[in-house]
Tab-separated table of C-alpha atoms in Angstrom:
chain	number	residue	atom	x	y	z
X	1	MET	CA	59.262	75.221	127.496
X	2	LYS	CA	56.328	73.325	126.015
X	3	ILE	CA	54.541	70.311	127.471
X	4	TRP	CA	51.930	67.780	126.381
X	5	VAL	CA	49.771	65.179	128.158
X	6	ASP	CA	49.644	61.838	126.387
X	7	PRO	CA	45.906	60.939	126.459
X	8	ASP	CA	46.746	57.260	125.990
X	9	LYS	CA	48.761	57.241	129.209
X	10	CYS	CA	46.818	59.596	131.488
X	11	THR	CA	44.460	57.695	133.808
X	12	GLY	CA	43.354	60.684	135.855
X	13	HIS	CA	45.523	60.746	138.984
X	14	ALA	CA	45.241	64.561	138.720
X	15	ARG	CA	48.598	65.063	140.368
X	16	CYS	CA	49.525	67.637	137.698
X	17	TYR	CA	46.373	69.639	138.272
X	18	GLY	CA	46.990	69.611	142.021
X	19	LEU	CA	50.517	70.923	141.559
X	20	ALA	CA	49.997	73.331	138.679
X	21	PRO	CA	46.336	74.216	138.079
X	22	ASP	CA	47.434	77.043	135.765
X	23	LEU	CA	49.048	74.589	133.360
X	24	PHE	CA	46.548	71.737	133.262
X	25	SER	CA	42.830	71.221	133.155
X	26	VAL	CA	40.988	68.014	134.020
X	27	ASP	CA	37.661	66.875	132.634
X	28	ASP	CA	34.758	65.177	134.428
X	29	TYR	CA	36.486	61.828	133.986
X	30	GLY	CA	39.719	63.057	135.539
X	31	LEU	CA	41.653	63.135	132.299
X	32	SER	CA	44.179	65.898	132.064
X	33	SER	CA	45.218	68.122	129.189
X	34	VAL	CA	47.458	71.153	128.899
X	35	VAL	CA	45.972	74.621	128.980
X	36	GLY	CA	46.305	76.352	125.626
X	37	ASP	CA	48.990	74.924	123.364
X	38	GLY	CA	51.133	73.741	126.284
X	39	THR	CA	53.566	76.629	126.252
X	40	VAL	CA	54.802	77.150	129.811
X	41	PRO	CA	55.411	80.714	130.998
X	42	PRO	CA	58.968	81.023	132.383
X	43	GLU	CA	57.730	81.597	135.946
X	44	LEU	CA	55.836	78.274	135.872
X	45	GLU	CA	58.635	76.105	134.474
X	46	ASP	CA	59.502	74.759	137.928
X	47	LYS	CA	55.904	73.731	138.449
X	48	ALA	CA	55.826	72.087	135.037
X	49	ARG	CA	58.929	70.055	135.932
X	50	LEU	CA	57.399	69.159	139.287
X	51	SER	CA	54.287	67.911	137.520
X	52	ILE	CA	56.347	65.790	135.140
X	53	ALA	CA	58.232	64.268	138.099
X	54	ASN	CA	55.044	63.375	139.966
X	55	CYS	CA	52.950	61.785	137.245
X	56	PRO	CA	52.581	58.079	138.123
X	57	GLU	CA	51.785	57.221	134.502
X	58	TYR	CA	54.670	59.132	132.873
X	59	ALA	CA	51.981	60.830	130.800
X	60	ILE	CA	53.419	64.355	130.776
X	61	VAL	CA	56.211	65.009	128.309
X	62	GLU	CA	58.292	68.029	127.519
X	63	ILE	CA	58.225	68.739	123.812
X	64	THR	CA	61.592	69.561	122.364
X	65	ASP	CA	61.850	70.787	118.779
U	1	MET	CA	40.051	35.906	163.774
U	2	THR	CA	41.183	32.502	162.668
U	3	ASP	CA	44.334	31.000	164.086
U	4	ILE	CA	47.319	31.702	161.933
U	5	ARG	CA	50.158	29.238	161.545
U	6	PRO	CA	53.503	30.989	162.122
U	7	VAL	CA	55.369	32.028	159.006
U	8	ASP	CA	58.709	30.269	158.522
U	9	SER	CA	59.567	31.694	155.130
U	10	TRP	CA	58.268	35.037	153.885
U	11	SER	CA	59.386	34.228	150.335
U	12	SER	CA	57.521	30.922	149.983
U	13	ASP	CA	54.876	30.912	152.728
U	14	PHE	CA	53.919	34.536	153.457
U	15	ASP	CA	50.724	35.485	155.250
U	16	VAL	CA	49.440	39.046	155.045
U	17	LEU	CA	47.178	38.411	158.036
U	18	SER	CA	50.008	37.363	160.347
U	19	GLN	CA	50.450	39.786	163.226
U	20	THR	CA	54.116	40.283	162.276
U	21	TYR	CA	53.072	41.493	158.820
U	22	VAL	CA	50.244	43.660	160.123
U	23	ASP	CA	52.534	45.328	162.685
U	24	ASP	CA	55.528	45.926	160.418
U	25	PRO	CA	55.253	44.886	156.768
U	26	PHE	CA	58.008	47.331	155.798
U	27	THR	CA	60.917	45.211	157.045
U	28	ILE	CA	59.471	42.139	155.360
U	29	TRP	CA	59.154	43.953	152.016
U	30	ASP	CA	62.707	45.284	152.310
U	31	ASP	CA	64.033	41.754	152.827
U	32	LEU	CA	61.939	40.339	149.988
U	33	ARG	CA	62.959	43.033	147.500
U	34	THR	CA	66.583	41.914	147.737
U	35	SER	CA	66.036	38.168	148.214
U	36	CYS	CA	62.796	37.273	146.389
U	37	PRO	CA	60.985	40.287	144.915
U	38	VAL	CA	57.883	38.280	143.984
U	39	ALA	CA	57.043	36.079	146.967
U	40	HIS	CA	54.582	33.190	146.952
U	41	THR	CA	52.269	31.386	149.322
U	42	ASP	CA	49.811	28.529	149.121
U	43	ARG	CA	47.842	29.751	152.105
U	44	ARG	CA	44.301	30.615	150.919
U	45	GLY	CA	45.188	29.422	147.415
U	46	SER	CA	48.255	30.038	145.263
U	47	THR	CA	49.065	33.735	145.703
U	48	TRP	CA	51.953	35.971	144.603
U	49	LEU	CA	53.236	39.061	146.380
U	50	PRO	CA	55.309	41.524	144.341
U	51	THR	CA	57.302	44.075	146.312
U	52	LYS	CA	59.002	46.236	143.674
U	53	TYR	CA	57.522	49.409	142.204
U	54	GLN	CA	58.083	48.556	138.551
U	55	ASP	CA	56.704	45.032	138.951
U	56	VAL	CA	53.506	46.270	140.608
U	57	VAL	CA	53.042	48.918	137.898
U	58	ASP	CA	53.700	46.393	135.102
U	59	LEU	CA	51.170	43.972	136.611
U	60	ALA	CA	48.556	46.718	136.907
U	61	HIS	CA	48.967	47.600	133.252
U	62	ASP	CA	48.800	44.014	131.951
U	63	ILE	CA	45.043	43.584	132.100
U	64	GLU	CA	45.186	40.734	129.579
U	65	HIS	CA	47.010	38.357	131.927
U	66	PHE	CA	45.889	39.855	135.233
U	67	SER	CA	42.133	40.261	135.542
U	68	SER	CA	40.182	42.253	138.111
U	69	LEU	CA	37.326	39.739	138.344
U	70	ASP	CA	38.474	38.976	141.898
U	71	ILE	CA	40.175	41.837	143.694
U	72	THR	CA	39.864	40.543	147.248
U	73	VAL	CA	43.083	39.951	149.143
U	74	ILE	CA	41.354	37.362	151.319
U	75	PRO	CA	39.343	34.965	149.131
U	76	PHE	CA	35.850	34.073	150.204
U	77	THR	CA	35.841	30.313	150.628
U	78	GLY	CA	32.287	29.911	151.854
U	79	GLU	CA	29.447	28.568	149.784
U	80	ALA	CA	28.321	30.833	146.951
U	81	PRO	CA	24.591	31.555	146.713
U	82	ASP	CA	22.657	29.771	143.943
U	83	GLU	CA	21.498	33.041	142.444
U	84	PRO	CA	24.016	35.760	143.205
U	85	VAL	CA	22.549	39.202	143.878
U	86	LEU	CA	25.599	40.802	142.316
U	87	PRO	CA	26.328	38.680	139.240
U	88	TYR	CA	28.637	41.414	137.958
U	89	GLY	CA	30.371	41.925	141.297
U	90	VAL	CA	31.010	45.528	142.264
U	91	PRO	CA	31.985	47.227	138.987
U	92	PRO	CA	34.079	48.943	137.825
U	93	ILE	CA	36.664	47.792	140.381
U	94	SER	CA	35.882	44.094	139.996
U	95	ALA	CA	35.443	44.204	136.221
U	96	ASP	CA	37.544	44.119	133.099
U	97	PRO	CA	36.653	46.075	129.950
U	98	PRO	CA	34.050	46.518	128.540
U	99	LEU	CA	31.928	46.411	131.741
U	100	HIS	CA	34.700	48.276	133.546
U	101	THR	CA	34.818	51.019	130.945
U	102	PHE	CA	31.189	52.100	130.938
U	103	THR	CA	30.527	51.677	134.662
U	104	ARG	CA	33.635	53.709	135.435
U	105	ARG	CA	32.403	56.486	133.168
U	106	LEU	CA	29.159	56.564	135.151
U	107	LEU	CA	30.986	56.873	138.449
U	108	LEU	CA	33.869	59.242	137.669
U	109	PRO	CA	31.877	62.503	137.260
U	110	TRP	CA	30.665	62.096	140.868
U	111	PHE	CA	34.276	62.290	142.015
U	112	SER	CA	35.608	64.905	139.609
U	113	HIS	CA	37.594	67.850	140.927
U	114	THR	CA	34.639	70.198	140.573
U	115	LYS	CA	32.249	67.822	142.287
U	116	VAL	CA	34.683	67.092	145.110
U	117	GLU	CA	35.106	70.824	145.754
U	118	SER	CA	31.368	70.941	146.396
U	119	TYR	CA	31.766	68.354	149.205
U	120	GLU	CA	34.594	70.248	150.925
U	121	ALA	CA	32.533	72.647	153.085
U	122	MET	CA	30.460	69.769	154.463
U	123	THR	CA	33.621	67.760	155.190
U	124	ARG	CA	35.232	70.692	156.957
U	125	GLU	CA	32.185	71.302	159.125
U	126	LEU	CA	32.041	67.613	159.998
U	127	CYS	CA	35.740	67.482	160.972
U	128	ALA	CA	35.551	70.699	162.998
U	129	GLY	CA	32.520	69.365	164.862
U	130	LEU	CA	34.281	66.106	165.725
U	131	VAL	CA	37.343	67.953	167.059
U	132	GLU	CA	35.101	70.269	169.068
U	133	GLY	CA	33.641	67.194	170.734
U	134	PHE	CA	36.915	66.129	172.380
U	135	VAL	CA	39.332	69.064	172.232
U	136	ALA	CA	38.635	70.051	175.849
U	137	ASP	CA	39.280	66.508	177.108
U	138	GLY	CA	43.017	66.615	176.436
U	139	ARG	CA	42.803	63.144	174.931
U	140	ALA	CA	41.015	61.324	172.137
U	141	ASP	CA	41.150	58.205	170.045
U	142	ALA	CA	42.249	59.738	166.745
U	143	ALA	CA	41.214	56.579	164.892
U	144	SER	CA	37.802	55.621	166.283
U	145	GLU	CA	36.600	59.065	167.423
U	146	TYR	CA	37.917	61.024	164.446
U	147	ALA	CA	39.312	59.310	161.322
U	148	GLN	CA	36.681	56.565	161.332
U	149	GLN	CA	33.830	59.074	161.562
U	150	ILE	CA	34.685	61.176	158.509
U	151	PRO	CA	34.622	59.334	155.136
U	152	VAL	CA	31.542	57.260	155.952
U	153	ARG	CA	29.499	60.423	156.429
U	154	VAL	CA	30.773	62.076	153.259
U	155	ILE	CA	30.136	58.953	151.182
U	156	GLY	CA	26.753	58.578	152.852
U	157	ALA	CA	25.809	62.077	151.715
U	158	ILE	CA	26.905	61.315	148.146
U	159	LEU	CA	24.843	58.129	148.140
U	160	GLY	CA	21.943	59.972	149.724
U	161	VAL	CA	21.645	57.836	152.851
U	162	PRO	CA	20.995	59.227	156.332
U	163	PRO	CA	23.953	60.078	158.610
U	164	GLU	CA	22.384	57.978	161.403
U	165	MET	CA	23.351	54.922	159.361
U	166	SER	CA	27.063	55.767	159.590
U	167	ASP	CA	28.044	53.394	162.383
U	168	THR	CA	26.083	50.584	160.780
U	169	PHE	CA	27.841	51.191	157.452
U	170	THR	CA	31.190	51.195	159.181
U	171	GLY	CA	30.377	47.828	160.731
U	172	TRP	CA	29.400	46.313	157.376
U	173	VAL	CA	32.476	47.633	155.591
U	174	ARG	CA	34.777	46.325	158.328
U	175	ALA	CA	33.032	42.950	158.095
U	176	VAL	CA	33.688	42.813	154.351
U	177	LEU	CA	37.282	44.071	154.382
U	178	GLU	CA	38.827	43.919	157.811
U	179	PHE	CA	37.350	40.738	159.238
U	180	ALA	CA	37.328	39.023	155.860
U	181	ASP	CA	39.022	35.881	157.157
U	182	ASP	CA	36.013	35.180	159.365
U	183	GLU	CA	33.503	33.776	156.887
U	184	GLU	CA	30.506	34.195	159.147
U	185	ILE	CA	31.171	37.870	159.898
U	186	ARG	CA	31.990	38.537	156.257
U	187	ARG	CA	28.859	36.814	154.992
U	188	GLU	CA	26.577	38.617	157.442
U	189	GLY	CA	28.114	41.999	156.656
U	190	THR	CA	27.847	41.439	152.916
U	191	ILE	CA	24.231	40.289	153.061
U	192	ALA	CA	23.188	43.177	155.322
U	193	LEU	CA	24.873	45.708	153.062
U	194	ILE	CA	23.315	44.329	149.895
U	195	GLU	CA	19.845	44.003	151.440
U	196	TYR	CA	20.025	47.618	152.553
U	197	PHE	CA	20.843	48.817	149.051
U	198	VAL	CA	18.200	46.562	147.465
U	199	ALA	CA	15.618	48.362	149.623
U	200	GLU	CA	17.143	51.773	148.863
U	201	VAL	CA	17.015	51.095	145.121
U	202	GLU	CA	13.302	50.293	145.344
U	203	ARG	CA	12.724	53.437	147.392
U	204	ARG	CA	14.600	55.644	144.871
U	205	LYS	CA	12.590	54.247	142.009
U	206	GLN	CA	9.461	55.674	143.688
U	207	ASP	CA	11.060	58.803	145.085
U	208	PRO	CA	14.293	59.767	143.328
U	209	GLY	CA	16.669	62.319	144.854
U	210	ASP	CA	19.738	64.154	143.605
U	211	ASP	CA	22.099	61.458	144.866
U	212	LEU	CA	24.369	58.961	143.123
U	213	LEU	CA	22.012	56.035	143.612
U	214	SER	CA	19.064	57.900	142.061
U	215	ALA	CA	21.224	59.111	139.177
U	216	LEU	CA	22.402	55.589	138.384
U	217	LEU	CA	18.799	54.388	138.299
U	218	GLN	CA	17.954	57.091	135.764
U	219	THR	CA	20.954	56.316	133.558
U	220	GLU	CA	20.542	54.693	130.188
U	221	VAL	CA	23.318	52.896	128.375
U	222	ASP	CA	22.707	52.293	124.663
U	223	GLY	CA	19.051	53.224	125.146
U	224	GLN	CA	18.520	50.712	127.976
U	225	PRO	CA	18.287	51.459	131.697
U	226	LEU	CA	21.071	50.002	133.810
U	227	GLU	CA	20.305	46.627	135.317
U	228	ASP	CA	19.489	46.850	139.027
U	229	SER	CA	22.332	44.469	139.775
U	230	ILE	CA	24.825	46.892	138.223
U	231	VAL	CA	23.380	49.819	140.178
U	232	LEU	CA	23.627	47.730	143.361
U	233	GLY	CA	27.192	46.741	142.587
U	234	VAL	CA	28.329	50.295	141.928
U	235	ALA	CA	26.582	51.530	145.090
U	236	ALA	CA	28.110	48.763	147.220
U	237	LEU	CA	31.535	49.542	145.775
U	238	THR	CA	31.195	53.246	146.510
U	239	LEU	CA	30.493	52.497	150.152
U	240	ILE	CA	33.025	49.692	150.603
U	241	ALA	CA	35.868	51.437	148.790
U	242	GLY	CA	35.184	54.896	150.138
U	243	VAL	CA	35.167	54.235	153.868
U	244	ASP	CA	37.896	51.970	155.277
U	245	THR	CA	40.494	53.233	152.821
U	246	THR	CA	40.365	56.963	153.476
U	247	TRP	CA	39.756	56.488	157.180
U	248	SER	CA	42.940	54.409	157.282
U	249	ALA	CA	44.917	57.080	155.432
U	250	ILE	CA	43.690	59.760	157.847
U	251	GLY	CA	44.519	57.555	160.842
U	252	SER	CA	48.009	56.643	159.601
U	253	SER	CA	48.750	60.283	158.867
U	254	LEU	CA	47.685	61.312	162.376
U	255	TRP	CA	49.812	58.482	163.789
U	256	HIS	CA	52.757	59.897	161.844
U	257	LEU	CA	52.140	63.426	163.116
U	258	ALA	CA	51.733	62.195	166.708
U	259	THR	CA	55.097	60.450	166.487
U	260	HIS	CA	56.826	63.230	164.466
U	261	PRO	CA	55.847	66.496	166.207
U	262	GLU	CA	58.253	68.466	163.998
U	263	ASP	CA	56.165	67.494	160.965
U	264	ALA	CA	52.959	68.408	162.792
U	265	LYS	CA	54.470	71.794	163.542
U	266	THR	CA	55.437	72.330	159.902
U	267	LEU	CA	51.941	71.526	158.666
U	268	ALA	CA	50.264	73.592	161.391
U	269	THR	CA	52.332	76.673	160.583
U	270	GLU	CA	52.919	76.374	156.815
U	271	PRO	CA	49.608	75.647	155.102
U	272	GLU	CA	51.260	75.795	151.671
U	273	ALA	CA	53.298	72.695	152.647
U	274	MET	CA	50.133	70.616	152.755
U	275	ASN	CA	49.902	69.916	149.022
U	276	LEU	CA	53.119	67.893	148.719
U	277	ALA	CA	52.842	66.584	152.281
U	278	ILE	CA	49.508	64.884	151.625
U	279	GLU	CA	51.019	62.998	148.691
U	280	GLU	CA	54.030	62.015	150.793
U	281	LEU	CA	51.813	60.693	153.603
U	282	LEU	CA	49.818	58.758	151.016
U	283	ARG	CA	53.038	57.307	149.658
U	284	ALA	CA	54.546	56.310	152.985
U	285	TYR	CA	51.340	54.922	154.505
U	286	SER	CA	49.435	53.711	151.450
U	287	PRO	CA	46.521	51.824	152.939
U	288	VAL	CA	45.267	49.729	150.056
U	289	THR	CA	46.399	46.399	148.627
U	290	MET	CA	44.293	45.068	145.748
U	291	ALA	CA	44.431	41.747	143.930
U	292	ARG	CA	44.312	40.352	140.420
U	293	ILE	CA	43.512	36.897	139.045
U	294	VAL	CA	45.900	35.279	136.572
U	295	THR	CA	43.955	34.514	133.368
U	296	GLY	CA	46.272	31.859	131.894
U	297	GLU	CA	49.765	30.453	132.082
U	298	VAL	CA	52.228	33.323	132.248
U	299	GLU	CA	55.759	33.813	133.505
U	300	PHE	CA	56.343	37.015	135.415
U	301	GLN	CA	59.841	37.874	136.662
U	302	GLY	CA	60.758	34.211	136.416
U	303	CYS	CA	57.719	33.114	138.389
U	304	PRO	CA	55.486	30.488	136.730
U	305	MET	CA	51.964	31.786	137.276
U	306	HIS	CA	48.927	29.636	136.544
U	307	ALA	CA	45.323	30.428	135.660
U	308	GLY	CA	43.422	31.202	138.857
U	309	ASP	CA	46.486	32.240	140.854
U	310	LYS	CA	46.055	35.445	142.765
U	311	VAL	CA	48.496	38.337	142.585
U	312	LEU	CA	48.404	40.880	145.389
U	313	MET	CA	48.767	44.397	144.023
U	314	ASN	CA	51.157	45.549	146.682
U	315	PHE	CA	50.952	49.302	146.129
U	316	PRO	CA	52.147	50.007	149.693
U	317	ALA	CA	55.397	48.085	149.096
U	318	ALA	CA	55.886	49.648	145.655
U	319	ASN	CA	55.783	53.029	147.347
U	320	ARG	CA	58.657	52.036	149.655
U	321	ASP	CA	60.921	50.701	146.883
U	322	PRO	CA	64.381	52.339	147.019
U	323	ASP	CA	64.676	51.955	143.230
U	324	ALA	CA	61.740	54.322	142.829
U	325	PHE	CA	62.118	56.659	145.826
U	326	GLU	CA	65.155	58.110	147.555
U	327	ARG	CA	65.223	57.309	151.274
U	328	PRO	CA	61.843	55.578	150.921
U	329	ASP	CA	61.346	54.888	154.616
U	330	GLU	CA	61.613	58.550	155.552
U	331	VAL	CA	58.648	60.864	155.364
U	332	ILE	CA	59.983	63.928	153.545
U	333	LEU	CA	57.074	66.349	153.575
U	334	ASP	CA	58.306	68.330	150.566
U	335	ARG	CA	59.412	65.323	148.514
U	336	ALA	CA	59.561	66.662	144.954
U	337	HIS	CA	59.824	63.423	142.977
U	338	ASN	CA	56.896	61.321	144.059
U	339	ARG	CA	55.217	59.120	141.457
U	340	HIS	CA	53.447	57.173	144.202
U	341	VAL	CA	50.818	54.613	143.322
U	342	ALA	CA	48.740	54.773	146.512
U	343	PHE	CA	45.689	55.075	144.240
U	344	GLY	CA	46.837	52.290	141.961
U	345	SER	CA	48.096	52.500	138.416
U	346	GLY	CA	46.574	52.076	134.972
U	347	ILE	CA	42.898	51.789	134.102
U	348	HIS	CA	41.781	50.995	137.671
U	349	ARG	CA	43.240	54.157	139.205
U	350	CYS	CA	41.081	54.792	142.279
U	351	ALA	CA	37.909	56.476	141.044
U	352	GLY	CA	37.561	58.321	144.349
U	353	SER	CA	41.124	59.620	144.570
U	354	ASN	CA	40.117	63.290	144.392
U	355	LEU	CA	37.640	62.758	147.217
U	356	ALA	CA	40.094	60.787	149.358
U	357	ARG	CA	42.756	63.450	148.921
U	358	MET	CA	40.355	66.236	149.880
U	359	GLU	CA	39.103	64.341	152.944
U	360	LEU	CA	42.646	63.606	154.097
U	361	ARG	CA	43.751	67.226	153.673
U	362	VAL	CA	40.694	68.723	155.370
U	363	ALA	CA	40.811	66.165	158.221
U	364	ILE	CA	44.432	67.058	158.981
U	365	GLU	CA	43.886	70.794	158.582
U	366	GLU	CA	40.926	70.841	160.970
U	367	TRP	CA	42.733	68.640	163.509
U	368	LEU	CA	45.879	70.763	163.478
U	369	LYS	CA	43.873	73.992	163.684
U	370	ARG	CA	42.755	73.049	167.210
U	371	ILE	CA	45.334	70.411	168.171
U	372	PRO	CA	48.702	71.375	166.654
U	373	ASP	CA	50.695	69.526	169.306
U	374	PHE	CA	49.778	65.978	170.277
U	375	ARG	CA	51.444	62.680	171.178
U	376	LEU	CA	50.546	59.014	171.453
U	377	ALA	CA	49.074	58.317	174.880
U	378	ASP	CA	50.895	54.995	174.964
U	379	ASP	CA	52.546	53.264	172.031
U	380	ALA	CA	51.283	49.926	173.370
U	381	ASP	CA	47.656	51.019	172.942
U	382	VAL	CA	47.932	51.536	169.184
U	383	THR	CA	46.452	48.706	167.134
U	384	TRP	CA	46.599	48.260	163.362
U	385	ALA	CA	44.408	46.458	160.864
U	386	GLY	CA	45.994	44.850	157.829
U	387	GLY	CA	45.173	42.642	154.870
U	388	GLN	CA	43.339	44.586	152.163
U	389	VAL	CA	43.481	47.900	154.018
U	390	ARG	CA	46.159	48.915	156.518
U	391	GLY	CA	45.608	51.595	159.116
U	392	PRO	CA	45.304	52.215	162.865
U	393	ARG	CA	42.081	51.068	164.507
U	394	SER	CA	42.924	52.348	167.976
U	395	LEU	CA	45.035	55.497	168.240
U	396	PRO	CA	44.782	57.138	171.666
U	397	VAL	CA	46.536	60.509	171.704
U	398	VAL	CA	46.993	63.210	174.336
U	399	PHE	CA	47.352	66.963	173.917
U	400	PRO	CA	47.846	69.923	176.236
């Protein structure tokens, strides 16, 4: 699983960081980005899906090849 | 309070200050969503009230047609001063880009995750001390003796103002937000608040500290220092937006736990449940309604909106929309799909959301640590405020 935060949609609710701090980092302005290249370790896939389902701006997307 | 004419039709003559709406807006929103999802009133000027999640989100994102230059739910109809002290209002909340953009960037780092973590120990100590003050009594007013006392002191510390001012601040903020339909009270509160910060700004220029106000005064934008009026506006906003709102969320959450002891038990015994539960409480009891001003003729969901019309950003109703949330009127502490918009949506997402969330979590944790089992003393003694910010103002509870 691989995820990405759309910087044009994220407005800094930080819900993803609250749910999965291992997968996301937030800057001083609250904007979120994925840690590393966005590859989700298998044991964190549930948390990644939870983050996607809680983002009010629909900013987190799962990348499918 | 002014006298309020009874409401005959919620779709064409609603009044958010009517006691019926303040006591139970949820039933009214449910009816409107199926009969007239964007309601209208001519009370206090032509005003629209959306009730559906997607509509509220769409409105928040359309900053071209819906401006933030007036975000008050209750318009001020008194005489405007000849030379306004805050010509830019209280940015960034009451601004559109570009003023919004750069003032927001000044404010956000003060409420970043890292910064908010640094306020947590102080918040916890404050909450624990308040509980200690009444835990032996077996009863307390969870609104006025607890919830109301917390955010004002945390915000005060961030602004660098003394804790002894807390009750005074609370009075001013209530005058601006809660008693906004009384022009005299509102005017006096606003003037007192601004005069206080005018004096504080002068003081910080001579003797700067490590607080938000001092930092704003030392900030340069494009090589120029910020105008005093912008510093004043941002400071006033920080106080006004950071007090009533979070206090109301804490109070509503405690009301929920007093009336749902099974949920109180879950949170007292399963600390890991708190993360999702806080978001669910924010969803179900979202305190804040904002407003926008229509910039020009526009049709929205079939409604002909005109320049100068007000649109109430009904985030609380959006968060109860069955099209967006399963069983929206139930508090499901571990709700997994929860894109709530308690902190708004789009570019005006609440700048203090990290702080509010931390204060709410710590306030509940510290309460439950000492008082895991509590009930309303008497349902009839609970009173709610409504309008721009909804939450309990009197919440007497008893505990063994």
